[in-house]
Coordinates of C-alpha atoms in Angstrom, one line a residue:
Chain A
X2 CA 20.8 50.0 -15.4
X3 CA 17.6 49.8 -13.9
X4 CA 15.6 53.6 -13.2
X5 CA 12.6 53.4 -10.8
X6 CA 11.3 57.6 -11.6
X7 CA 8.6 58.8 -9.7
X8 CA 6.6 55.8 -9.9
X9 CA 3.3 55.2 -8.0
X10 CA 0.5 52.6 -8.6
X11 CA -3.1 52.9 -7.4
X12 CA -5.6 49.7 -7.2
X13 CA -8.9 49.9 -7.6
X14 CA -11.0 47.7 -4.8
X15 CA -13.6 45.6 -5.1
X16 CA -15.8 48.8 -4.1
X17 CA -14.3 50.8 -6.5
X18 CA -12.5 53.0 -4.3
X19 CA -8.9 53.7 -5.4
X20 CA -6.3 51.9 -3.1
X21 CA -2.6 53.7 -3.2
X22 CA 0.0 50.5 -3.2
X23 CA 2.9 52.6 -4.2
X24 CA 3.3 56.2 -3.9
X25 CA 6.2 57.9 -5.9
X26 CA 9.0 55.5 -5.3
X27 CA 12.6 56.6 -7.4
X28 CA 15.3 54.7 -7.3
X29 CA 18.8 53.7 -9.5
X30 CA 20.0 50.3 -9.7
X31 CA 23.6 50.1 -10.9
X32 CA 24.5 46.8 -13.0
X33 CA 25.4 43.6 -11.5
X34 CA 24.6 45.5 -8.0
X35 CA 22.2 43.5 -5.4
X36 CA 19.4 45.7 -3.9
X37 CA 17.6 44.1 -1.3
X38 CA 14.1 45.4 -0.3
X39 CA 13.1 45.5 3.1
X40 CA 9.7 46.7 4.6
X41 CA 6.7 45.9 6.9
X42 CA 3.2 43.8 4.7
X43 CA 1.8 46.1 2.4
X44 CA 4.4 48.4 1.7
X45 CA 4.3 47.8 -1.9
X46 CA 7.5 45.8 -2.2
X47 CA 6.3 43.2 -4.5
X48 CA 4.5 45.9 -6.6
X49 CA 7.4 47.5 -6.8
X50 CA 8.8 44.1 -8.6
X51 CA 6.0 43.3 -10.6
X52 CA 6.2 46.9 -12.1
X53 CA 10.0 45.8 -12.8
X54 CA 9.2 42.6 -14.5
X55 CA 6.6 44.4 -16.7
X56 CA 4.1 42.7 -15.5
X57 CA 2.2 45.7 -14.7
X58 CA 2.2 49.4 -15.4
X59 CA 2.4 52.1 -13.1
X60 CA -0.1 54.4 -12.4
X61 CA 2.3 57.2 -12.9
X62 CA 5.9 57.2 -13.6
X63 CA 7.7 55.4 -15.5
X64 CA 10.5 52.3 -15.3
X65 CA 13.7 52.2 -17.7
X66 CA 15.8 49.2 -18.1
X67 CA 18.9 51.2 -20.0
X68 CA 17.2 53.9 -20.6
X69 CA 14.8 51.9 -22.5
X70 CA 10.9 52.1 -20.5
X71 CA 9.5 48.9 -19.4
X72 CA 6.2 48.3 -21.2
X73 CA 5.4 44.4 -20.9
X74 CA 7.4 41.6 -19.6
X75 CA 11.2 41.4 -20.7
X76 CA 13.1 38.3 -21.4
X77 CA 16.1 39.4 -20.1
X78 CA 14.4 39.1 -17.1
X79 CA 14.2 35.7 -14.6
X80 CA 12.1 35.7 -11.2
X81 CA 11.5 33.4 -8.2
X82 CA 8.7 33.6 -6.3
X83 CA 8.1 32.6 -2.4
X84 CA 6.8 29.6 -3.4
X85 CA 8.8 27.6 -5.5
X86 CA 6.1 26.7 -8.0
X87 CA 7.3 24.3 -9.9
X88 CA 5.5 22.3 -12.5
X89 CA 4.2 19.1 -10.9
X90 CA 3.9 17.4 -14.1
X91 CA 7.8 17.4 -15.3
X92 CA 11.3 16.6 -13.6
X93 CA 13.1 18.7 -12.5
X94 CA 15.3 19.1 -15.6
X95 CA 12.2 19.8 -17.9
X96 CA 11.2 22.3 -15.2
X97 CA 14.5 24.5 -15.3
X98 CA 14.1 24.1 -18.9
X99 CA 10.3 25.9 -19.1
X100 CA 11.3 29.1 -19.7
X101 CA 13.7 27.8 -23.2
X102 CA 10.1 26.2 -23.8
X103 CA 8.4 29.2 -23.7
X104 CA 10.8 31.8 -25.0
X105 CA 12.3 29.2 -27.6
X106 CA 15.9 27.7 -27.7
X107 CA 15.6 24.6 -26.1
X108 CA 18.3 22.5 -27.7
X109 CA 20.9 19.9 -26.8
X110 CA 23.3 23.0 -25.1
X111 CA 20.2 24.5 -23.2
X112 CA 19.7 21.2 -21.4
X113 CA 23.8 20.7 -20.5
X114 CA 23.6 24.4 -19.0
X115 CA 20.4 23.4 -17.2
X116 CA 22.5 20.3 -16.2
X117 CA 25.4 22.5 -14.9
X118 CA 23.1 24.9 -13.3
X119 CA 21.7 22.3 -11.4
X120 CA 25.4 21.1 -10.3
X121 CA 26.0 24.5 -9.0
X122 CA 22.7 24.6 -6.8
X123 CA 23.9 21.6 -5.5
X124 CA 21.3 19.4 -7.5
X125 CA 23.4 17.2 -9.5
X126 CA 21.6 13.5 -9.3
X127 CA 18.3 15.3 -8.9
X128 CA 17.9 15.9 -12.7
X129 CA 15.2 13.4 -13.4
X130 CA 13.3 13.3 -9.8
X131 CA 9.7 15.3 -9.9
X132 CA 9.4 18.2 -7.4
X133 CA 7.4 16.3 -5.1
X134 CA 10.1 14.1 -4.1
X135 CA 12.3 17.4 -3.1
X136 CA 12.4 18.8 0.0
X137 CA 11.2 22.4 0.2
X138 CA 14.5 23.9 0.2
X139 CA 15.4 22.1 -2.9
X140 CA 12.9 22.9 -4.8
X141 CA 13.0 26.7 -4.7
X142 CA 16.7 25.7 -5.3
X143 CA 15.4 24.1 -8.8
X144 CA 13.1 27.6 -9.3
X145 CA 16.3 29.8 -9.1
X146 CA 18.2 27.3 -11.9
X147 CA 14.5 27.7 -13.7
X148 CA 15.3 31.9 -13.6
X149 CA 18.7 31.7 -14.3
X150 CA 18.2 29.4 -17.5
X151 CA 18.0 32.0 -20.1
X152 CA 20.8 33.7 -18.7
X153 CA 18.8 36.8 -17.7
X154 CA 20.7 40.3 -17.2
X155 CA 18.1 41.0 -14.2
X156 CA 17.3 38.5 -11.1
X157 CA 13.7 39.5 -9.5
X158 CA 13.2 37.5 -6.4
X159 CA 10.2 37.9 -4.2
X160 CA 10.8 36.6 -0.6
X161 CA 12.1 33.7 -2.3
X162 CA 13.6 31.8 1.2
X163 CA 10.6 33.2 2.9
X164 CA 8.7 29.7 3.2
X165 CA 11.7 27.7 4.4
X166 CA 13.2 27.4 8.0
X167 CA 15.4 29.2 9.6
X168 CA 18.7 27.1 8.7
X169 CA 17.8 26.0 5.6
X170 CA 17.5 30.0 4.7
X171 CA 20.8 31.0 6.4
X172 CA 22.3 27.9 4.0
X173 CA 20.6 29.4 0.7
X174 CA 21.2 33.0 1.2
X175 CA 25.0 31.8 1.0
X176 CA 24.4 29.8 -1.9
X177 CA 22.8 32.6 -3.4
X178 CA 26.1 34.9 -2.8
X179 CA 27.8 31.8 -4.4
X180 CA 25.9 31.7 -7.5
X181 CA 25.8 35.6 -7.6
X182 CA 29.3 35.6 -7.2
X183 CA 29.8 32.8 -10.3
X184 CA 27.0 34.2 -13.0
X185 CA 26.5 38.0 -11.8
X186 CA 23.6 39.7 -12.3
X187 CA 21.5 42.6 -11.3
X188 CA 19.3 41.7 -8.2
X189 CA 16.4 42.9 -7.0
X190 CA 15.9 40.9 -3.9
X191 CA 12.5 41.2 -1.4
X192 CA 12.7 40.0 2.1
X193 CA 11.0 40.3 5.4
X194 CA 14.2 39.5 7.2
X195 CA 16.6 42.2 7.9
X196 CA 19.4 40.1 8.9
X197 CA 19.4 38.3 5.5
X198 CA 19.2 41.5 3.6
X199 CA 22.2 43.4 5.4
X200 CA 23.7 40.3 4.6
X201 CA 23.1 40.2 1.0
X202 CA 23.1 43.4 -0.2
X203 CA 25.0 46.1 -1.6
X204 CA 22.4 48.3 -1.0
X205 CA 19.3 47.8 1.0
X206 CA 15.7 50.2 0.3
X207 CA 13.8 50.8 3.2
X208 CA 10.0 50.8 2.5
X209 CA 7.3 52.3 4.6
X210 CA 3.6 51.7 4.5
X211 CA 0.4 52.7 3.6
X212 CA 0.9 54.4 1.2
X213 CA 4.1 52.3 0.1
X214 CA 6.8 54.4 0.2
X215 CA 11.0 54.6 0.1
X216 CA 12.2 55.6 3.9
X217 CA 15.7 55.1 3.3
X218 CA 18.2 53.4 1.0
X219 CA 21.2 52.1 3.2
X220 CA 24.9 51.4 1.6
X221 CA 26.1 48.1 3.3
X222 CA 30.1 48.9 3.0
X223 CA 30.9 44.8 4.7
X224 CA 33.7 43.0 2.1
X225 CA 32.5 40.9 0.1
X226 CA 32.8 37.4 -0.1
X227 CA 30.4 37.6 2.9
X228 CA 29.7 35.4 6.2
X229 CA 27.8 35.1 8.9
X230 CA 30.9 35.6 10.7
X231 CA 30.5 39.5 9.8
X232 CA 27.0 39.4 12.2
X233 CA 29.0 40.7 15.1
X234 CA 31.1 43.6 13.2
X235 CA 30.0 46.9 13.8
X236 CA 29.0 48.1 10.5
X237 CA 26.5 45.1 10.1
X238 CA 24.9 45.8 13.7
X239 CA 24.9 49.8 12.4
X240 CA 23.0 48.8 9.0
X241 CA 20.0 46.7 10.8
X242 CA 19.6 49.3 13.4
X243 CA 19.0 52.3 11.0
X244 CA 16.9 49.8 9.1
X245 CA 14.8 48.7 12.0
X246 CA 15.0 52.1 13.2
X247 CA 12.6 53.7 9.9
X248 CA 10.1 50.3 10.1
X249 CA 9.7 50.4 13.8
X250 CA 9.5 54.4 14.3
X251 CA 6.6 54.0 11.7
X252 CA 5.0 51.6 13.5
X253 CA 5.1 53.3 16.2
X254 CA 3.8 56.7 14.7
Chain B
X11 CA 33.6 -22.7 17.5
X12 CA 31.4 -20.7 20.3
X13 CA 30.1 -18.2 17.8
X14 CA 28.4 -21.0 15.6
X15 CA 25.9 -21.6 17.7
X16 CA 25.6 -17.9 17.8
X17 CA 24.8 -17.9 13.7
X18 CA 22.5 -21.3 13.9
X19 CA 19.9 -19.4 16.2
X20 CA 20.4 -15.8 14.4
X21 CA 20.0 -17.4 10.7
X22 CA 17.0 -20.0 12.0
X23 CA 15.7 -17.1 13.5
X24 CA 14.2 -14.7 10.6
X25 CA 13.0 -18.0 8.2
X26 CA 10.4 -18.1 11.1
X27 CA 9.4 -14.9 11.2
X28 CA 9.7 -14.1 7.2
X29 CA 6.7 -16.4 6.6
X30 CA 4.2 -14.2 9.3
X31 CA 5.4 -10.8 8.2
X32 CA 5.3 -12.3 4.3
X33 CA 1.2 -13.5 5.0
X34 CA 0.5 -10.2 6.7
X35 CA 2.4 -8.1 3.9
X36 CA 0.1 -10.1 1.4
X37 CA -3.2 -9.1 3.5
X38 CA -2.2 -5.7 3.9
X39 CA -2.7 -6.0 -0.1
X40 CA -5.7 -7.8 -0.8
X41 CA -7.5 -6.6 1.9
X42 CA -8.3 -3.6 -0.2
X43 CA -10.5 -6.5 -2.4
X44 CA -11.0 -9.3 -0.1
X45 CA -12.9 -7.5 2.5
X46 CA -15.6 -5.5 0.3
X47 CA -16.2 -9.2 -1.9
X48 CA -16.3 -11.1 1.9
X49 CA -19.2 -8.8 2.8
X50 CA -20.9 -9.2 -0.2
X51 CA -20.6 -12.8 -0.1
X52 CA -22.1 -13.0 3.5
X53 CA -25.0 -10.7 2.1
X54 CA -25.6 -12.3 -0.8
X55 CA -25.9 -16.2 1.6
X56 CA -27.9 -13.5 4.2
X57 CA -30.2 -13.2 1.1
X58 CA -30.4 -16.3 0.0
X59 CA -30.9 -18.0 3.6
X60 CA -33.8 -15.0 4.4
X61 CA -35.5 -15.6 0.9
X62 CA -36.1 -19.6 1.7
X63 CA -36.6 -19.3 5.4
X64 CA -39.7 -17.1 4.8
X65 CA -40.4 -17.9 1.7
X66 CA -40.9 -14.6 0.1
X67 CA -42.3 -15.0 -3.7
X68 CA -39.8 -14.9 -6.4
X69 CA -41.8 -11.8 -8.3
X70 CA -41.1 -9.6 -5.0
X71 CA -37.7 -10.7 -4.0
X72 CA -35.9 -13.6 -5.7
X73 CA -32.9 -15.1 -3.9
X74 CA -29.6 -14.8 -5.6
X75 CA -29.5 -18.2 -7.0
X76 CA -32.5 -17.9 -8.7
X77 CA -31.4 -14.5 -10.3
X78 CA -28.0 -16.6 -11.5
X79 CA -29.9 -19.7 -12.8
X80 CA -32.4 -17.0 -14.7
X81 CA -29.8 -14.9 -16.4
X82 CA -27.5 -17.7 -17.2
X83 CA -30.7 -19.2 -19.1
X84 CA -30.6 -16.4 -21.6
X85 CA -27.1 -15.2 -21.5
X86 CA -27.3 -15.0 -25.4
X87 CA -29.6 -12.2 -25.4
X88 CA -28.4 -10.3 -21.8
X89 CA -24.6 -10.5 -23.3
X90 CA -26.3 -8.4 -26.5
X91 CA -28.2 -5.8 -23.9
X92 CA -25.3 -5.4 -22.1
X93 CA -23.2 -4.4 -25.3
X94 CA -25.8 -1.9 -26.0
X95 CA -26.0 -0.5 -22.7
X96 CA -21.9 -0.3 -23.1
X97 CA -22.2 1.6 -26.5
X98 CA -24.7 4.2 -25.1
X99 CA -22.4 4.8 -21.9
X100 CA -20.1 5.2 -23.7
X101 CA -20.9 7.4 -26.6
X102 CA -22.4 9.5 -24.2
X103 CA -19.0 10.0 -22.4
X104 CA -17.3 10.7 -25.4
X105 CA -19.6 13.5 -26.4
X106 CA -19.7 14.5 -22.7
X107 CA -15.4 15.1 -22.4
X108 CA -15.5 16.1 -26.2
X109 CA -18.1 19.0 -25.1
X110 CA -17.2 20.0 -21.9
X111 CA -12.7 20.0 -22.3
X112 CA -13.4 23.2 -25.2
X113 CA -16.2 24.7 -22.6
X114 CA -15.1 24.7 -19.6
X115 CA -11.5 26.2 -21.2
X116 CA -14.6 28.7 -22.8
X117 CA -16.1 29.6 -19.8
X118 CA -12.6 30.5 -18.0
X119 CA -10.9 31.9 -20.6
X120 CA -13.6 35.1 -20.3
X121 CA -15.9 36.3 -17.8
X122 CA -18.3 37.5 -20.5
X123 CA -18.6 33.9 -21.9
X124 CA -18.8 32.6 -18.4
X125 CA -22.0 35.0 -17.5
X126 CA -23.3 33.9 -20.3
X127 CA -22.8 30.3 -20.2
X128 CA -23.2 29.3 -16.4
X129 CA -27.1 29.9 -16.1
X130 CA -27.6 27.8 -19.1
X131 CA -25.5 24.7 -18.0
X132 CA -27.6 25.3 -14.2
X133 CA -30.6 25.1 -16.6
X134 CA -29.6 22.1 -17.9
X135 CA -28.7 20.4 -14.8
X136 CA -32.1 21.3 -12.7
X137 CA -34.2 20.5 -15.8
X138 CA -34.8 16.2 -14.8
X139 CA -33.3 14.4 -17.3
X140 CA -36.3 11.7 -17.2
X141 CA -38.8 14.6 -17.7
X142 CA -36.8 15.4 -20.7
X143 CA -35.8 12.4 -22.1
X144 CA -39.7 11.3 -23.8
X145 CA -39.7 15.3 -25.4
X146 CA -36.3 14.4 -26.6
X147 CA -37.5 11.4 -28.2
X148 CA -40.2 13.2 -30.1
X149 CA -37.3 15.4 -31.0
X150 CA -34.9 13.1 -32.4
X151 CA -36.4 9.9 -32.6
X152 CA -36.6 6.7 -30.8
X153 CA -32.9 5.6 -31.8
X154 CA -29.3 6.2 -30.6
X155 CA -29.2 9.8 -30.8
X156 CA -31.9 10.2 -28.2
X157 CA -30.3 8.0 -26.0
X158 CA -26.5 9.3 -26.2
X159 CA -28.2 13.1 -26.0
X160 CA -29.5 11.7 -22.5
X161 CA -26.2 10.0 -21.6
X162 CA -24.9 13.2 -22.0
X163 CA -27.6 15.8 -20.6
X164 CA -26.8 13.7 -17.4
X165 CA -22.6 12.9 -17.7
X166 CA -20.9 16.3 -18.4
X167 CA -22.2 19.3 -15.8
X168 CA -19.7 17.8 -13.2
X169 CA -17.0 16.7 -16.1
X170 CA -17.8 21.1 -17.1
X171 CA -17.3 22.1 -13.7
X172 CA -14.3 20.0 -12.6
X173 CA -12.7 21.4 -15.7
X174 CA -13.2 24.4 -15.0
X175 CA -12.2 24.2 -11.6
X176 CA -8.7 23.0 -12.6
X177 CA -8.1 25.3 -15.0
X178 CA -8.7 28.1 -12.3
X179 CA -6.9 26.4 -9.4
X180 CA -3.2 27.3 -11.2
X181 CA -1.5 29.5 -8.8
X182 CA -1.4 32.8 -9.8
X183 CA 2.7 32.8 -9.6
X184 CA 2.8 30.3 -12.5
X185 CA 0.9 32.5 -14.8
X186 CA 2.8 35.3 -13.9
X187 CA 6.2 33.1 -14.7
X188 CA 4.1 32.7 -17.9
X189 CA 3.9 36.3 -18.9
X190 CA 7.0 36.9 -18.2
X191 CA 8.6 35.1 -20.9
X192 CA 5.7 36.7 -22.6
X193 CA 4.0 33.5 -23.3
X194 CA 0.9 33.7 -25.7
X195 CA -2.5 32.6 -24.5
X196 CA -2.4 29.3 -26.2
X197 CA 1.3 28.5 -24.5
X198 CA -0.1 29.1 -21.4
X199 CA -3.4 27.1 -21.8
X200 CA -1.3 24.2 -23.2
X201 CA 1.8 24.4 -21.7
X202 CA 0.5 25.2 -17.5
X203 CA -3.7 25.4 -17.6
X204 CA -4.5 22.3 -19.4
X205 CA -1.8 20.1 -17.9
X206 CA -2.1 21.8 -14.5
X207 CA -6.0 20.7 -14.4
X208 CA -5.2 16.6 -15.0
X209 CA -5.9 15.4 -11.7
X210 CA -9.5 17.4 -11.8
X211 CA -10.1 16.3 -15.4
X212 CA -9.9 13.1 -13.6
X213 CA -12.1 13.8 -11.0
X214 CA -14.7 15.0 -13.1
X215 CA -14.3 12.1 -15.2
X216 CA -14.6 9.7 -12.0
X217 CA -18.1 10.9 -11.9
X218 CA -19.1 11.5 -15.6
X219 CA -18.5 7.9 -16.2
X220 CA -20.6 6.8 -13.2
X221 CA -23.5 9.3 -14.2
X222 CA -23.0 8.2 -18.1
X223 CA -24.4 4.7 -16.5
X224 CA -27.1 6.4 -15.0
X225 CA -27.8 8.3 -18.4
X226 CA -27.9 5.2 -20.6
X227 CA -30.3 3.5 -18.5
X228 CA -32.5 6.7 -18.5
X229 CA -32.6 6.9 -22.2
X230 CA -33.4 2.8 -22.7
X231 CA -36.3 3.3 -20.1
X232 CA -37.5 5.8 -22.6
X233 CA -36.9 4.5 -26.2
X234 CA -34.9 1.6 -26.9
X235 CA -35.9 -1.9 -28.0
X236 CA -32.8 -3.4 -26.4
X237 CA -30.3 -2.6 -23.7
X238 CA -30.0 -3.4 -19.7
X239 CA -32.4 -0.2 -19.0
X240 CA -35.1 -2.2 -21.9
X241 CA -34.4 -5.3 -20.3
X242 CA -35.7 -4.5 -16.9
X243 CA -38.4 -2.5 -18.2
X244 CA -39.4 -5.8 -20.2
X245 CA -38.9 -8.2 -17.1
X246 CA -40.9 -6.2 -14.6
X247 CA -43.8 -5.8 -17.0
X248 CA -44.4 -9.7 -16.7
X249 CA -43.4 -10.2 -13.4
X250 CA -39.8 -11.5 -14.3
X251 CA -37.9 -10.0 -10.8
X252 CA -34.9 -12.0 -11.1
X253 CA -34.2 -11.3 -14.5
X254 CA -34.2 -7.8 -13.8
X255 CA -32.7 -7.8 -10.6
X256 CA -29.8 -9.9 -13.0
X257 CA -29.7 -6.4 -15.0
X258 CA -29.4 -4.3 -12.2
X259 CA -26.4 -5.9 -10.9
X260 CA -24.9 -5.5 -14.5
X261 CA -25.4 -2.7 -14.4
X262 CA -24.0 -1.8 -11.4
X263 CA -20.5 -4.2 -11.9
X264 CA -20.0 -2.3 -15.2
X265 CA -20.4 0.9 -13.5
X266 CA -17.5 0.1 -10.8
X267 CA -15.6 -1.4 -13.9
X268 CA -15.3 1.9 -16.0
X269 CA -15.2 3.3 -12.6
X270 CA -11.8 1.8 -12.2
X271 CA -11.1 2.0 -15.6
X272 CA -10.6 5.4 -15.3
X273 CA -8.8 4.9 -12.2
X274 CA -6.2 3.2 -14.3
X275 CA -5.7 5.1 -17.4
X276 CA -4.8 7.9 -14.5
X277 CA -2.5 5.6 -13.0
X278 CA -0.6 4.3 -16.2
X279 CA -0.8 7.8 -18.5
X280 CA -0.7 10.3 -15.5
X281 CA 1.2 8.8 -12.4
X282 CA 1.7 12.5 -10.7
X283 CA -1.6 13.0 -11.0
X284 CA -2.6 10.3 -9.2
X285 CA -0.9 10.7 -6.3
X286 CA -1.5 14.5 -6.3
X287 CA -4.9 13.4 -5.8
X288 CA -3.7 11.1 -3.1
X289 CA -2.3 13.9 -1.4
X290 CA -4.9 16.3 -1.8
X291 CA -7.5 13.8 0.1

């Protein structure tokens, strides 16, 4: 569904001088399928997203959603950043309806799916409250009903548990599965973690860095629904050691 | 009955207590008020007491019951000057936001307008405004024109610049949510720029409305035949201190009131903002 061919993108410094933040990454994302991406700072994993959301071009290469090359932003297309960025203005309900205000379609049946995507985060009651008076975790809850709104084919998230602690991660990354599970879609999902993307994954890309690059794309073969329970098994411990394996040999090198 | 005793004690208890923790609730309050208005009150007798015990001359420092009796003796005429000062501040405000909202969004909508723009409004700001103000005059004539142009010359750089600041400070994941859902330029100005910049609009409007004070009284030192600024010009030039010490503290209350006129309109028509600025300090 989604083609990443031979892509590479090149910044230009302050100086001038060219800085390489890709370097021919290729890649085939099958639909409905979660990829999780995995890699050290700097390896060009959110590059690699931004060039997926059309929100950038690549340098060279090119990016097909159905065969069809991504030119400019899509709206088929919902992300969640790190930071849950909500609009500090509007409740909660206004701010998983944003994108309906942008892209159009706001109507009395947009704001009862906003109201049942809500429910399914867990949010129900929360519907008029302003993000400040949510906890962290809750509000990037809140930004994933804001990128699910419009009923996107393609989830982009970019290290979206990444500011919260440690439990209140584990505890989303399940309620992600959930969701997933409920309203599939095709994920692209960047971590730092390599527990949580063994965990959530069908597939799992492996970047290097400087220049950004694909090491390896492991299959994670764990049933699905999944647990934390399946920490222990064998093929999870398998998975995070070849992953660790390509980002700590390189650090190494 | 062995437990009523028990409930006598527990429920005679708390009316005791309520009234202390009710009294210091209620000073926890006004202190806020009472306290800056006690200090001024012991200032103002300080003032009054050091003015008769030495017995400085009312044309170098007149005590504060002279300055009362004085104004009160032509509050006819101060009420009018103080009107007129009121118009000028506030005309000048109105031009200042009404100028610097479509400037600011200007300069940081495009570098090239920014390069352009930013040395001039420097210009403007290092240029004194009472040097200007007399050439002004010549300009456009001793009447309300001069006067607001002043008001304004002196009331919008840091309304510009707090404007500008906001618009700048959205974080760069909320314009990229923007474009994604390919939203046009104006979408994003009015639908997460604009809004997201309320609470420095507010700042900057903090202190244009303090400065548009200022910038009245400027422009009535230089031409005006009425007005607090005229008044206190007109006092001083026959040796009448209290009456324009009287427009000095005029001047000075209706600065605090716009002040926290502002401060209100926030409050009432922006809560968030409010206490995002809360939050931010």
């Amino acid at each position: 569904m989604i083609e990443v061919a031979g892509v590479a993108k090149t910044f230009e410094a302050q100086d001038g001088s060219a800085v390489p933040a890709l370097a021919d990454a290729s890649l085939a994302i099958a639909r409905d399928e979660f990829v999780a991406i995995v890699g050290p700072s700097g390896c060009g994993k959110s590059t690699l997203l931004r060039l997926v959301a059309g929100l950038m071009r690549p340098t060279r290469g090119a990016i097909r959603i159905d065969g069809e090359e991504v030119t400019e932003p899509r709206a088929d297309i919902g992300i969640v950043f790190q930071a849950p960025t909500l609009l500090p203005w509007a409740t909660v309900l206004s701010n998983v309806l944003f994108p309906l205000r942008i892209l159009g379609g706001l109507d009395d049946a947009a704001e009862a799916r906003a109201g049942a995507l809500l429910a399914l985060a867990g949010l129900a009651g929360f519907e008029r409250k302003m993000p400040r008076e949510l906890s962290g975790g809750m509000q990037q809850r809140a930004a994933i009903c804001r990128a699910l709104v419009h009923d996107p084919r393609i989830l982009l998230m970019d290290e979206p548990f990444g500011a919260l602690d440690a439990l209140t991660r584990e505890e989303m990354s399940l309620e992600l599965l959930r969701i997933w599970t409920e309203r599939p879609k095709t994920i692209l999902f960047v971590t730092h973690s390599v527990p949580e993307a063994v965990l959530l994954a069908d597939r799992v890309v492996v970047m290097s860095a400087r220049p950004g690059r694909i090491a390896d794309i492991v299959p994670v073969a764990l049933p699905r629904p999944r647990s934390f329970d399946q920490e222990s098994s064998a093929e999870f411990q398998a998975c995070a050691q070849r992953i660790r394996g390509h980002i700590f040999r390189r650090r190494a090198a | 009955m062995p437990n009523a005793s028990v409930d006598i004690s527990s429920a005679a208890a708390p009316p005791e207590r309520r009234p202390a923790r009710r009294v210091r609730r209620l000073w926890a309050g006004a202190r806020p008020v009472v306290l800056p208005l006690a200090v001024v009150v012991v200032l103002g007798l300080a003032w009054e007491a050091a003015v008769r015990f030495f017995a400085i001359p009312e044309f170098l420092l007149p005590a504060p019951s002279l300055i009362y009796s004085e104004i009160m003796a032509i509050r006819g005429p101060i009420v009018g000057h103080t009107l007129a000062t009121l118009q000028t501040t506030m005309l000048g405000f109105g031009v200042s936001l009404a100028v610097s909202l479509p400037l600011a969004v200007a300069i940081t909508a495009s570098p090239a307008i920014a390069n352009a723009v930013y040395p001039l409004l420097v210009v403007t700001q290092s240029v004194p405004k009472v040097a200007l103000a007399p050439i002004l005059v010549v300009v456009f004539g001793a009447g309300e024109t001069s006067r607001v142009l002043v008001t304004f010359l002196v009331a919008f750089f840091p309304l510009v610049i707090s404007i500008a600041t906001g618009l700048l400070a959205v974080p760069p994941e909320l314009v990229e949510l923007g474009r994604s859902l390919k939203a046009t330029r104006l979408q994003e100005l009015f639908r997460i720029r604009l809004p997201y910049a309320v609470p420095f609009v507010f700042s900057g409007l903090k202190l244009s409305i303090t400065f548009s004070v200022i910038g009245a009284v400027v422009g009535e030192f230089v031409a005006a035949e009425r007005g607090l600024g005229y008044q206190i010009l007109a006092a001083t030039a026959f040796f009448r201190t209290p009456i324009a010490f009287g427009a000095v503290i005029i001047l000075s209350a209706m600065g605090i009131i716009l002040f926290q006129a502002v401060v209100l309109i926030e409050r009432i028509c922006f809560p968030w903002s409010a206490q995002e600025e809360t939050s931010r300090r």
